[in-house]
Structure formats: C-alpha cells, structure tokens
Short mmCIF file of C-alpha atoms in Angstrom, two decimals:
data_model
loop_
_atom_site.label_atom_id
_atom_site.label_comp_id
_atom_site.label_asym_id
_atom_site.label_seq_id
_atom_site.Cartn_x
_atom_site.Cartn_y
_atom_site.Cartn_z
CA UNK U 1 -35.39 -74.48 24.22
CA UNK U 2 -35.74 -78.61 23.58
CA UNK U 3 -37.68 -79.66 20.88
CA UNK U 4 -38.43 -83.78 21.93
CA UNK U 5 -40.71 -85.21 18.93
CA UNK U 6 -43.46 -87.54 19.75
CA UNK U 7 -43.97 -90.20 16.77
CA UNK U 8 -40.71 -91.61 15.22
CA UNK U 9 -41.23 -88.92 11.98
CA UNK U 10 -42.43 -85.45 11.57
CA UNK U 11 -45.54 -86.69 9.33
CA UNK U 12 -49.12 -85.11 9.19
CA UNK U 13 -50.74 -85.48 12.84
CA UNK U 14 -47.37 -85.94 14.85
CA UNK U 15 -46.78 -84.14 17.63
CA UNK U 16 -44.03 -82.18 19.03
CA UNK U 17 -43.37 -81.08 22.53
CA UNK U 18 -41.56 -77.61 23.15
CA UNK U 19 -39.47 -77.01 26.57
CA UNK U 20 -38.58 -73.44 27.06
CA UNK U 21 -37.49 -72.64 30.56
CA UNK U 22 -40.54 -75.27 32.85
CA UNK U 23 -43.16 -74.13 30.05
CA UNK U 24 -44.60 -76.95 28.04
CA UNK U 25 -45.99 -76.41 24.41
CA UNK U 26 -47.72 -79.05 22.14
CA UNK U 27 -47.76 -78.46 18.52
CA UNK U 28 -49.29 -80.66 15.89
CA UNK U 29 -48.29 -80.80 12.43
CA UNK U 30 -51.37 -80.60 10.27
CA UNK U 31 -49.51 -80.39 6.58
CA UNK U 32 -46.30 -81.67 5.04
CA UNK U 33 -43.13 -80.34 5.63
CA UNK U 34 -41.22 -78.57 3.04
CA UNK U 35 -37.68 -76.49 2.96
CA UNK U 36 -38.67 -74.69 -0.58
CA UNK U 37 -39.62 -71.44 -0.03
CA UNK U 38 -43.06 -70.74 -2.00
CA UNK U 39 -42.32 -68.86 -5.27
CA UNK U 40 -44.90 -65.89 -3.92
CA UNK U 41 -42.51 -65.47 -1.41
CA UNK U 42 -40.77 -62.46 -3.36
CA UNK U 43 -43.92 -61.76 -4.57
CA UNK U 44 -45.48 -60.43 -1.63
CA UNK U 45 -42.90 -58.67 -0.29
CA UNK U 46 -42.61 -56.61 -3.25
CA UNK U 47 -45.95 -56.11 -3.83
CA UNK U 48 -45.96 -54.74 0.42
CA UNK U 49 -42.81 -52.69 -0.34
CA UNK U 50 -44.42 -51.09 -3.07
CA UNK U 51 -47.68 -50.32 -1.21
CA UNK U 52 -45.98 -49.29 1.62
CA UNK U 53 -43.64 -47.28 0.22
CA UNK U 54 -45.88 -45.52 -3.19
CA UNK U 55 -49.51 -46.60 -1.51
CA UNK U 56 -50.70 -42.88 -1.49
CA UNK U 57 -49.42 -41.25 -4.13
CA UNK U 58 -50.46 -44.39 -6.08
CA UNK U 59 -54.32 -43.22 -4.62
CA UNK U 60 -53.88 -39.90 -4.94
CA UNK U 61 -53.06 -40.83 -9.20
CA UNK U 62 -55.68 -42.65 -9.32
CA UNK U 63 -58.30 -39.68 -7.80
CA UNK U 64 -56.75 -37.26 -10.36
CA UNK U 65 -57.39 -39.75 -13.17
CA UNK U 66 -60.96 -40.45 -11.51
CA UNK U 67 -61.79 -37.00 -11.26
CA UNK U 68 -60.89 -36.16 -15.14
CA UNK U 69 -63.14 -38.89 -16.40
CA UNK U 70 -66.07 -38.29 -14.24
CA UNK U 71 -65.81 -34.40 -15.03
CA UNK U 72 -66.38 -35.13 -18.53
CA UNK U 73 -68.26 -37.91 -18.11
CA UNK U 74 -71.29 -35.33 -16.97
CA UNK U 75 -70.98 -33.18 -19.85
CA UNK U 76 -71.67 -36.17 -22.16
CA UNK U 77 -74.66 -37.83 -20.40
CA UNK U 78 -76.10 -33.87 -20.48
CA UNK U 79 -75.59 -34.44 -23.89
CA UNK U 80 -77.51 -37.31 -24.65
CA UNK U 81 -80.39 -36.40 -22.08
CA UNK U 82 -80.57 -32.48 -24.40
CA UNK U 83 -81.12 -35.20 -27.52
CA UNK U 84 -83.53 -36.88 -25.33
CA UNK U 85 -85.59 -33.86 -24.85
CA UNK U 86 -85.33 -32.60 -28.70
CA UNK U 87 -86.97 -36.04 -29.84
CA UNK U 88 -90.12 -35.66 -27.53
CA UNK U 89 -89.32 -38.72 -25.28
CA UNK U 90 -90.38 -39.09 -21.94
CA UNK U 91 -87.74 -37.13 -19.73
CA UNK U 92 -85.95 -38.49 -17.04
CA UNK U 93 -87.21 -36.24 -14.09
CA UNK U 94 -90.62 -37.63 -15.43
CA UNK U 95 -89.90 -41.49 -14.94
CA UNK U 96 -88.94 -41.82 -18.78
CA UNK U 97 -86.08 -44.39 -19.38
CA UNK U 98 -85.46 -43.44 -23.26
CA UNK U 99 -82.01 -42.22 -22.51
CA UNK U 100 -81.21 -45.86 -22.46
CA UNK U 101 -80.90 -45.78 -26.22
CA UNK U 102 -78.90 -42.95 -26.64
CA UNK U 103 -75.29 -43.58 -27.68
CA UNK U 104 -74.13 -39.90 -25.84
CA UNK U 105 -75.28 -41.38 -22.67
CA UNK U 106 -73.45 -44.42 -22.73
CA UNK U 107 -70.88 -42.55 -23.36
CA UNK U 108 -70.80 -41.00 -20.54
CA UNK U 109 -72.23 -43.95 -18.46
CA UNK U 110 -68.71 -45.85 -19.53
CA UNK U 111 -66.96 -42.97 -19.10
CA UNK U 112 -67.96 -42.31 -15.21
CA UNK U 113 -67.75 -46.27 -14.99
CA UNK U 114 -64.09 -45.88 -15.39
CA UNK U 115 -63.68 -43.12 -13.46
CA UNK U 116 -65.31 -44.77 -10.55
CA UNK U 117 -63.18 -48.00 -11.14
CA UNK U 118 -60.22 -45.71 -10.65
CA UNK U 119 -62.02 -44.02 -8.05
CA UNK U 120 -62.17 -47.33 -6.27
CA UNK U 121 -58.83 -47.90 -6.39
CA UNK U 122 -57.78 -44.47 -5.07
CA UNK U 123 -59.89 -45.55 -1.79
CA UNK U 124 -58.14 -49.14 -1.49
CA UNK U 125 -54.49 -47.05 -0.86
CA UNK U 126 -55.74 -43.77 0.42
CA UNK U 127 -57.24 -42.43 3.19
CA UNK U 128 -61.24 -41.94 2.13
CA UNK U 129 -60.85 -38.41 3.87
CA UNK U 130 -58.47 -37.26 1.24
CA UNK U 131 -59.74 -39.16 -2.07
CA UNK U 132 -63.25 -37.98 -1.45
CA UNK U 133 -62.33 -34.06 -1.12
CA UNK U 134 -60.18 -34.26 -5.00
CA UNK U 135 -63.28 -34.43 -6.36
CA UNK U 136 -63.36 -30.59 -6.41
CA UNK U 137 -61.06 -31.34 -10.06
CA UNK U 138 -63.74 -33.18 -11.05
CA UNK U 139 -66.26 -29.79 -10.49
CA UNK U 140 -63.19 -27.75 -12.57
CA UNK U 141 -63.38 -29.98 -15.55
CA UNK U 142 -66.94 -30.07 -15.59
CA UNK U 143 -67.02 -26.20 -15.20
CA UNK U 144 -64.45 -25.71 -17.80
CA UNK U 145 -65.99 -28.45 -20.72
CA UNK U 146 -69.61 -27.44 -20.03
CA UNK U 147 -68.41 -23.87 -21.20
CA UNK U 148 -67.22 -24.98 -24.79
CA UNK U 149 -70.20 -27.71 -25.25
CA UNK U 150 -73.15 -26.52 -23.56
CA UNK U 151 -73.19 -22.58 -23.84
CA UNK U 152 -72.72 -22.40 -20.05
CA UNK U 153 -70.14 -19.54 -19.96
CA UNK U 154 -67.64 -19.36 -17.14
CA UNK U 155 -67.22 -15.63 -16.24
CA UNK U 156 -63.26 -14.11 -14.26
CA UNK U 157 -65.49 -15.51 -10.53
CA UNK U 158 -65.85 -18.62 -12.00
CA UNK U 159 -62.10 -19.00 -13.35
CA UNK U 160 -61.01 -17.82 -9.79
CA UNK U 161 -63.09 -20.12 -7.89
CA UNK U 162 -61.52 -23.29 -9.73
CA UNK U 163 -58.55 -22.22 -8.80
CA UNK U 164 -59.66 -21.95 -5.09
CA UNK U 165 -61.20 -25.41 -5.61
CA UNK U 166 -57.43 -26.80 -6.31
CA UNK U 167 -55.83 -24.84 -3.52
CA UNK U 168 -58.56 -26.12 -0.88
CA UNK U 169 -57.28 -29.87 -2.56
CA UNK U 170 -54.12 -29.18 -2.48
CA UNK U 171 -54.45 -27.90 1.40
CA UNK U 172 -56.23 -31.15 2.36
CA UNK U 173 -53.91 -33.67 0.89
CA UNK U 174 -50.74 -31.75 2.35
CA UNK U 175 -52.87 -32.39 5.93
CA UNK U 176 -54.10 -35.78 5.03
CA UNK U 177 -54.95 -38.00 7.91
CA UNK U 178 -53.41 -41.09 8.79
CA UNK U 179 -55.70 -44.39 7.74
CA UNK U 180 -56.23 -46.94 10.37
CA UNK U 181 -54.93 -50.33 9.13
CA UNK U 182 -57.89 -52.38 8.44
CA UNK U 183 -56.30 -55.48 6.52
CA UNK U 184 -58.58 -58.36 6.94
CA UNK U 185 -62.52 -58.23 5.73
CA UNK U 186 -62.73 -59.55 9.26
CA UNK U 187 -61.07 -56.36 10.51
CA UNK U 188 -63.93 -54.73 8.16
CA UNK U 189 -67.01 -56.56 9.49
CA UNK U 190 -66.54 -55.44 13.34
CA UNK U 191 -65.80 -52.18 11.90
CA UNK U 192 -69.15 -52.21 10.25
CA UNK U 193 -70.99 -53.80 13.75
CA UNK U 194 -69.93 -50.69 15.57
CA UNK U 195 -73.13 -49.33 17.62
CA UNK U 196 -72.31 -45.82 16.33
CA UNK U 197 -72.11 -46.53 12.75
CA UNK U 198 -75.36 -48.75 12.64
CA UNK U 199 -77.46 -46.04 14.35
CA UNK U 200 -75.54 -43.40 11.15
CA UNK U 201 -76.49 -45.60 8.91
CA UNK U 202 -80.14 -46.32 9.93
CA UNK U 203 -80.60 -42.77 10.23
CA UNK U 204 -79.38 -41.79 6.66
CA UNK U 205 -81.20 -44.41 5.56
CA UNK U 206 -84.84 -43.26 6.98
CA UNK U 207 -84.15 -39.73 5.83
CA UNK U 208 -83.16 -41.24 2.04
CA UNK U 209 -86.06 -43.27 2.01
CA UNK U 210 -88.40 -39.98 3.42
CA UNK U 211 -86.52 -38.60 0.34
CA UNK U 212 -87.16 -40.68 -2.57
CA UNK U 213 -91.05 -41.23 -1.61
CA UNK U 214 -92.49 -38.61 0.05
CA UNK U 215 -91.04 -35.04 -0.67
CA UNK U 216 -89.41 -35.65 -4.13
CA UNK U 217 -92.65 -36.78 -5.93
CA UNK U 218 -94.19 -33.05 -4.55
CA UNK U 219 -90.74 -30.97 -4.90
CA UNK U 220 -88.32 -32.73 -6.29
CA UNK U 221 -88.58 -30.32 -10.05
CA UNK U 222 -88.30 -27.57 -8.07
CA UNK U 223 -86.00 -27.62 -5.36
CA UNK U 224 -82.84 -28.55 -6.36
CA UNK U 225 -81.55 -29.77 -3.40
CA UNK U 226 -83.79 -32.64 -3.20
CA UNK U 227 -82.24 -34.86 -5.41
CA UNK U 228 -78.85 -34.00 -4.78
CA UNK U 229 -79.28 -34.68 -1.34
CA UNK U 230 -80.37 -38.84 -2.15
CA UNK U 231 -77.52 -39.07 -3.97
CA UNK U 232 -75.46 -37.63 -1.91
CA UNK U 233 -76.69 -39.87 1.62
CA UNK U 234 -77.03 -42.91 -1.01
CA UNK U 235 -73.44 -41.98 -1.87
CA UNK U 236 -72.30 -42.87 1.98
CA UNK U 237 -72.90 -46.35 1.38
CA UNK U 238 -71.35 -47.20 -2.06
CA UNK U 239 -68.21 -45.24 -0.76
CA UNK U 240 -68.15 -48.11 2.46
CA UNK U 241 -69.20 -50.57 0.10
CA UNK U 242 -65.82 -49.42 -2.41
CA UNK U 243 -63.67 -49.26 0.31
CA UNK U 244 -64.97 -52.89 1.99
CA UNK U 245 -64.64 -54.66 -1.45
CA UNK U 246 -61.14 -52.93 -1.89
CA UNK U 247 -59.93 -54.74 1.51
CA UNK U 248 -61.11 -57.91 0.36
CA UNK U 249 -59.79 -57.86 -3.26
CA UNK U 250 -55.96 -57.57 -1.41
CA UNK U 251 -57.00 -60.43 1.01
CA UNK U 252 -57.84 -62.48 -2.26
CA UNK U 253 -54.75 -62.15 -3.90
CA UNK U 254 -53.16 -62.49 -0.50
CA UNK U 255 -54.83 -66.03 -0.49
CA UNK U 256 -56.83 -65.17 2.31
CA UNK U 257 -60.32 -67.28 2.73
CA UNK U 258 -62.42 -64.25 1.64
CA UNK U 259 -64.91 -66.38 -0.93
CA UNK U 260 -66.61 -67.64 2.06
CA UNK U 261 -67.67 -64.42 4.09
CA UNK U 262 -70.68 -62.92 3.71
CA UNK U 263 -69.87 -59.88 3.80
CA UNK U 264 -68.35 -59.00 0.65
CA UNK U 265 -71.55 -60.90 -1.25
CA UNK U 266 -73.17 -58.64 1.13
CA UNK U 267 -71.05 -55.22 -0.12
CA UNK U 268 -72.10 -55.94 -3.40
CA UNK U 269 -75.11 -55.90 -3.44
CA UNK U 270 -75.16 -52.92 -1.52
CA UNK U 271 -72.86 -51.25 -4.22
CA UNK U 272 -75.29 -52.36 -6.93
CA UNK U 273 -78.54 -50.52 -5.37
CA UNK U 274 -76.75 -47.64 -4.06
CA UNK U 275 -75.06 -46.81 -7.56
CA UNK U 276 -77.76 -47.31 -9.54
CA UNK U 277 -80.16 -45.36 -7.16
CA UNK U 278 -77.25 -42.43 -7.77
CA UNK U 279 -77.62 -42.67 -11.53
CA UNK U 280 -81.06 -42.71 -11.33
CA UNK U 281 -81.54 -39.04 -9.27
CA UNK U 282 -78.40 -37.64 -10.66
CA UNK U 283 -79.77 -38.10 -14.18
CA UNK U 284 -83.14 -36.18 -12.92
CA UNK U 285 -81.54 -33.37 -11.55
CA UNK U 286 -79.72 -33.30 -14.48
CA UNK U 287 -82.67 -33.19 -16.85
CA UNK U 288 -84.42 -30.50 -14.82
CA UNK U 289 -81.69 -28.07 -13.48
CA UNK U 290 -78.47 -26.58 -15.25
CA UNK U 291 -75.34 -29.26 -14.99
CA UNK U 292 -72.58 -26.24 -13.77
CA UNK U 293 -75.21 -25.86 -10.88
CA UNK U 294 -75.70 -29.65 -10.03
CA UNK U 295 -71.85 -30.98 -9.98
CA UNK U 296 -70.96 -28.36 -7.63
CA UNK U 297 -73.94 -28.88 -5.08
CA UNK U 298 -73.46 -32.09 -5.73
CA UNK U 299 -69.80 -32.57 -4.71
CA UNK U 300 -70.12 -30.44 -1.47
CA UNK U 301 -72.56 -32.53 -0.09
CA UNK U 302 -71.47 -35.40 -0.97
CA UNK U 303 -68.28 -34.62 0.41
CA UNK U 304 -69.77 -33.78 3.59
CA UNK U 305 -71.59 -37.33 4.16
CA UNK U 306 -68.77 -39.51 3.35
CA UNK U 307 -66.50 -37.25 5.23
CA UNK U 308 -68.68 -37.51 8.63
CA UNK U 309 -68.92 -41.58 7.60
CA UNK U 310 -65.14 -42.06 7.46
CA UNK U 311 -65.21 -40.51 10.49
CA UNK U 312 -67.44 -42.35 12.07
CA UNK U 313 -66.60 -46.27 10.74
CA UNK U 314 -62.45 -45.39 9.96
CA UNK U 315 -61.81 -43.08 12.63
CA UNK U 316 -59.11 -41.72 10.41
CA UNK U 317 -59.29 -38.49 12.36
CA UNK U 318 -58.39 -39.65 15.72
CA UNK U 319 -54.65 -39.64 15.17
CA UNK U 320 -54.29 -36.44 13.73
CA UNK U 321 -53.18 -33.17 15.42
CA UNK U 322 -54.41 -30.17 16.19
CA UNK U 323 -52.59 -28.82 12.90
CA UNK U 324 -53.46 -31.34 10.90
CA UNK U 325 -57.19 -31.18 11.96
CA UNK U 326 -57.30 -27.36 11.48
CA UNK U 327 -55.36 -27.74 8.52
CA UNK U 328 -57.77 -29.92 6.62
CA UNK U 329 -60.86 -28.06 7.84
CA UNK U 330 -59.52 -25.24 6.27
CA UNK U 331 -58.94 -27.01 3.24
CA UNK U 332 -62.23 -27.91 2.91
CA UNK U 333 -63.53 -24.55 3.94
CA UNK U 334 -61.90 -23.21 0.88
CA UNK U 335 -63.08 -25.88 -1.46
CA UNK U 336 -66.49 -24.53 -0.16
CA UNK U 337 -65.90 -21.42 -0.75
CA UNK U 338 -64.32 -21.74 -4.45
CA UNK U 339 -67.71 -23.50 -5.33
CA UNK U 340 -69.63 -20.80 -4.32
CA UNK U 341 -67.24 -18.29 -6.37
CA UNK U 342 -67.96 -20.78 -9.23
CA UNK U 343 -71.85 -20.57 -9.18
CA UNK U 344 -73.47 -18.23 -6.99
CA UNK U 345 -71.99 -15.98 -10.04
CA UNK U 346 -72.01 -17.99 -12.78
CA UNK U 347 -74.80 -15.23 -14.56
CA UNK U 348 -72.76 -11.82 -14.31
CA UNK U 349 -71.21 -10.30 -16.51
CA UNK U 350 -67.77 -10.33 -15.06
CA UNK U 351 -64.26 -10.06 -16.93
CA UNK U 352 -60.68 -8.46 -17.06
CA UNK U 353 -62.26 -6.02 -19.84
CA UNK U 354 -65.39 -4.54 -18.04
CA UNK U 355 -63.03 -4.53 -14.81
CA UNK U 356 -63.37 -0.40 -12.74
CA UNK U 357 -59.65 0.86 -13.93
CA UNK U 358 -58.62 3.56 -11.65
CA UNK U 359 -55.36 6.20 -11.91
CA UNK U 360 -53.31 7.78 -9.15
CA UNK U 361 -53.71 11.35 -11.37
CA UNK U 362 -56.83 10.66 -13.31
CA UNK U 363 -56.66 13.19 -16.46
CA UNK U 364 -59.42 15.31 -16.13
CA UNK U 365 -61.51 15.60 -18.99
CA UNK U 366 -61.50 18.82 -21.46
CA UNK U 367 -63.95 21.76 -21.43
CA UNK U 368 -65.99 21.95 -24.32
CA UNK U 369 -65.08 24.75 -26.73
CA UNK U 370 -68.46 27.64 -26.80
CA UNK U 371 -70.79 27.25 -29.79
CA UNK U 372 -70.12 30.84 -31.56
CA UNK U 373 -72.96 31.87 -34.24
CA UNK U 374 -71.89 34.23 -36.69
CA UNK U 375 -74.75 37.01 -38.42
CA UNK U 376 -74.04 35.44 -41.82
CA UNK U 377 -75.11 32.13 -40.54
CA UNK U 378 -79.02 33.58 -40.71
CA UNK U 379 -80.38 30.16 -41.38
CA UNK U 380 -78.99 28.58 -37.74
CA UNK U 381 -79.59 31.84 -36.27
CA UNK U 382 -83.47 31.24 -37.24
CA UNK U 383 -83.22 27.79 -35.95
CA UNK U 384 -82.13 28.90 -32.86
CA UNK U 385 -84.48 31.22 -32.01
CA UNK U 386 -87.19 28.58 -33.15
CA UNK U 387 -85.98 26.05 -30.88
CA UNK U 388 -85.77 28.74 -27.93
CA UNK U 389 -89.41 29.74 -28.47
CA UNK U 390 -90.17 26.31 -28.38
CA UNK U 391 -92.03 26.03 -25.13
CA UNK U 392 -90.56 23.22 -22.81
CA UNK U 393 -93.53 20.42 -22.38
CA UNK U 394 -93.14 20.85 -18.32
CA UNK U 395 -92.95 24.45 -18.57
CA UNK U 396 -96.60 26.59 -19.07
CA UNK U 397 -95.94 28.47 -22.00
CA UNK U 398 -95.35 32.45 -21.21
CA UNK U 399 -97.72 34.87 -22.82
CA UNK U 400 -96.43 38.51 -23.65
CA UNK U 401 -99.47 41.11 -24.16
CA UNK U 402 -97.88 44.20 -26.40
CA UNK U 403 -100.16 47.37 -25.77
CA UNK U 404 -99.64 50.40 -28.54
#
C-alpha cells in the first residue's frame, strides 16, 4: 500500500490518495489529527466487557428486584383505594380520582415506579422473552403479602402453585433465547417499520380502543377480564417503548447523535400514555375485583402479548432450537398452570391438617360393650319401657284390643 499526500500538510480538508494493488482511494481529512488516545478509550471497553460478559445476569437482577417491588407495590395501592372506599369518595371503577390524595397510594405508585425503573433496565441487557415471564415472582409476593395485610388467605394449592410459578421461571430462563443485536436507535426504527409489526400493532390498537369505549362502560364491573385485557394489549407498547428508550440511553453515553431522532421523543410519549392508561384500568379492576385474583390474570396475559410482540418486532425466537423452543414453552406452560393452582382455589379449605390420612393396616374400630339393665335399676327400667311405647312419628301407632 502507498499513501502519496496531496497538500504539503495533513490539515483539515487535505487529501490523501491510497494505492493498494491498481485500486485508487481518496480520503479527506475533515478534523485535526491527534496521537492521544481519548481518555474514554478504557472506558468503553470496560463498560463492553462488562456487558458482554455479566449483561444477563445483570437483567435477570434487575427482574428479581423489579418483581419484589411491584409485588408489594399492589398490596399498598389496595390499601389506599380500601381507605378510599371507607371515606365515601368516589371510587375508581366509577371515574373518581380521590385516591390521588391518599398517602398509601403513593406509596405504592413510587413503589411500582421503581420497580418498573428496574424493570427497564432488566429489558436494556436481557432478552424481553425472559424478563417479561419473571414476573410470575412478582404474582408470589403479591400472593404471599396480600395474605398477612388483606385477609386474603393462601390455602396448601396456593403455596404449591407459587412454587410452580418459580419452577416455570426458572425453566424459561435456563432456555432463554438469544437477543438479536439491535445497537443503534437506527437499528430500532426499521425494526419498528416492519410491515408485520405495524399491522400487530394497529390491530391491538383497534381492539384496545373497542375496549376502553365500547364494552367496558357496559361490562367492565362485571367481567373481570375486561380491564385486564387493556392493560395487558396497552402493556405491548410501553414494553417496546422500554426497550427502544433502553437502546438509545447506551447510544447516548456512547456519544452517538441520538438527541436528534425522532424516534425516541416519539417512544416517550408513547410510554407516557400507555403507562398511565395501565394505572388507570389496573386501579379499576382493583377497586372492583379481589387483588390475589387480578395480579395473576393480569400477569398471564400480559405475558402472552409482549411475548407474541417480541416475537414479532425482536425475532428473538428465530435462533433458538427445537429444545430450547420446547423448553421455554414448557416453562411457560407451567407458570400457567401454577397460577391457576394459586386462584382457581384460592376459597377451599385446603391444608396439611384436614389432609385424607390413610394406613396400610387401618385399626379397626372397637365393638361397643351391650347396655345391661339390672331389676334394681326400676327407675331406667320404667324409662325404657316408656321410650319403647313411644310410638315412632313415621310409624301408625299399633292398637292391642284385650277381650276377658
């Protein structure tokens, strides 16, 4: 290779001609020349090592801590929507916005804040596919504190389906896919042009908006599912909006022109209606129904939209195996399952004391000993034959004629 230089120094618009083999290249300098190295130099390569080396299991700490702090974040905002109720405000399920002033709510407003700010970091170094399905700890805490502070007792099916919940987790995370590298919000925004994802997206959000004005007004108090299911669909969104503004938080502090796309302006404000649509629903099912039947409905279906969206924008499936797929299908199965165990028998009366014991050689039991009268005893002897000549009230009574 010859480098031949055109201008007499290597200043700001000079140009230098590179020979390598009969190929010509013209390069032009268009900033000074320096030998320092930048001091973010070893910066950034520790700050890649360390993501590429503790990236998941730094997401998966984060989900666990997420999933803590949202569990008992419900418990508190039932809280402060029961003192709602005892005051004789206007209730939440009936467009009342009193729980504003309570100090339980905010509570656990701040409370699932956090957890959702750790839940958005989980999603910028994990795979959405295995952040989303941990939630089942959150629907264990819940199940668990909701016991000791709101009366809702948790019976041996319950106990056994959290632990079914953790296994299902545990199952999916062992199986987790592997994330396609998205690094640039450019990277993101043909992602987000993909003809498959618009038409998902248009068509959750005609159902939502079918939702939220025509059939929860009529049965929205008395279906629960109707609620759950906006915040679940609205849920789609802020999760792609949380895992968008994750990608371009690293491009900032990579020093990557990010300020000037649209599309993380455009993210927000997405994130900003879709989050406080889900606090607005989630609150009325709260108010209406019972909160260890809610978080677990609401989880699985949840689960289920941002699973098929992750799919469908990420493609985070498309690598796996057939192992891996079956793998984390089962996983979720179970997870399924254990919330059903949780609350489909959450009213029976069902523990290790009222449990059917059975023996091998049951004892059998003993006969009971003959009632002897004696002669002396005339006064039961009397009673006896009183109560014997007392006619039965299904049986005629017997009549005896005595002829001399």
């Amino acid at each position: 290779m010859e480098l031949r230089v055109g201008n007499a120094s290597c200043e700001n618009g000079s140009v230098i001609s590179l020979y390598c083999s009969s190929q010509e290249v013209l390069c032009q300098i268009v900033g000074g020349l320096s030998h320092e190295v930048p001091n973010s130099t070893t910066f950034d390569s520790w700050q890649e090592r360390i993501r590429k080396n503790y990236g998941f299991y730094i997401g998966l700490g984060l989900a666990f801590v997420s999933s803590f702090l949202i569990g008992g974040s419900v418990i508190l905002k039932k809280k402060g929507l029961l003192r709602l109720v005892a005051t004789g405000a206007t209730r939440a399920v009936d467009g009342g916005y009193g729980y504003l002033k309570d100090s339980m709510w905010w509570a656990g407003f701040l409370t699932m804040a956090a957890g959702e700010v750790a839940n958005f970091g989980a999603y910028a170094f994990a795979p959405a596919t295995v952040v989303t399905p941990l939630g089942a700890l959150s629907v264990l805490i819940s199940a668990i504190l909701s016991s000791y502070f709101l009366g809702e007792r948790l019976n041996l099916l319950g106990k056994l389906g959290c632990v079914v919940c953790v296994v299902g987790s545990t199952v999916m995370v062992i199986h987790a896919p592997e994330e396609e590298k998205i690094n640039t919000v450019v990277e993101m925004a043909s992602k987000l042009k993909d003809t498959g994802f618009i038409v998902f997206a248009v068509l959750l959000l005609v159902s939502c908006l079918i939702l939220i004005f025509i059939i929860a007004p009529r049965y929205g108090q008395r279906n629960i599912l109707i609620y759950i299911t906006i915040c679940s669909v609205i849920g789609a969104f802020s999760v792609t909006a949380v895992k968008g503004l994750g990608i371009t938080i690293k491009n900032f502090f990579q020093g990557l022109p990010v300020v000037r796309h649209p599309l993380p302006y455009i993210l927000s404000l997405i994130l900003a209606l879709s989050l406080s649509t889900q606090v607005n629903f989630l609150n009325r099912a709260l108010d209406v129904f019972n909160t260890s039947l809610v978080f677990p409905i609401y989880y699985v279906f949840f689960t289920m939209v941002v699973v098929t969206s992750s799919v469908i924008l990420f493609k985070e499936w498309y690598s796996m195996s057939a192992v891996d797929i079956m793998g984390t299908l089962s996983g979720f199965a179970t997870i399924i399952l254990g919330v059903f165990m949780l609350h489909a028998f959450k009213d029976l009366e069902v523990s290790w004391a009222n449990l059917p014991h059975t023996h091998r050689n049951p004892t059998p039991s003993p006969a009971p000993e003959p009632t002897v009268i004696r002669l002396e005893d005339k006064n039961v002897l009397v009673d006896n034959i009183e109560l014997s000549s007392t006619p039965s009230p299904v049986e005629k009574p017997k009549v005896f004629i005595i002829r001399s």
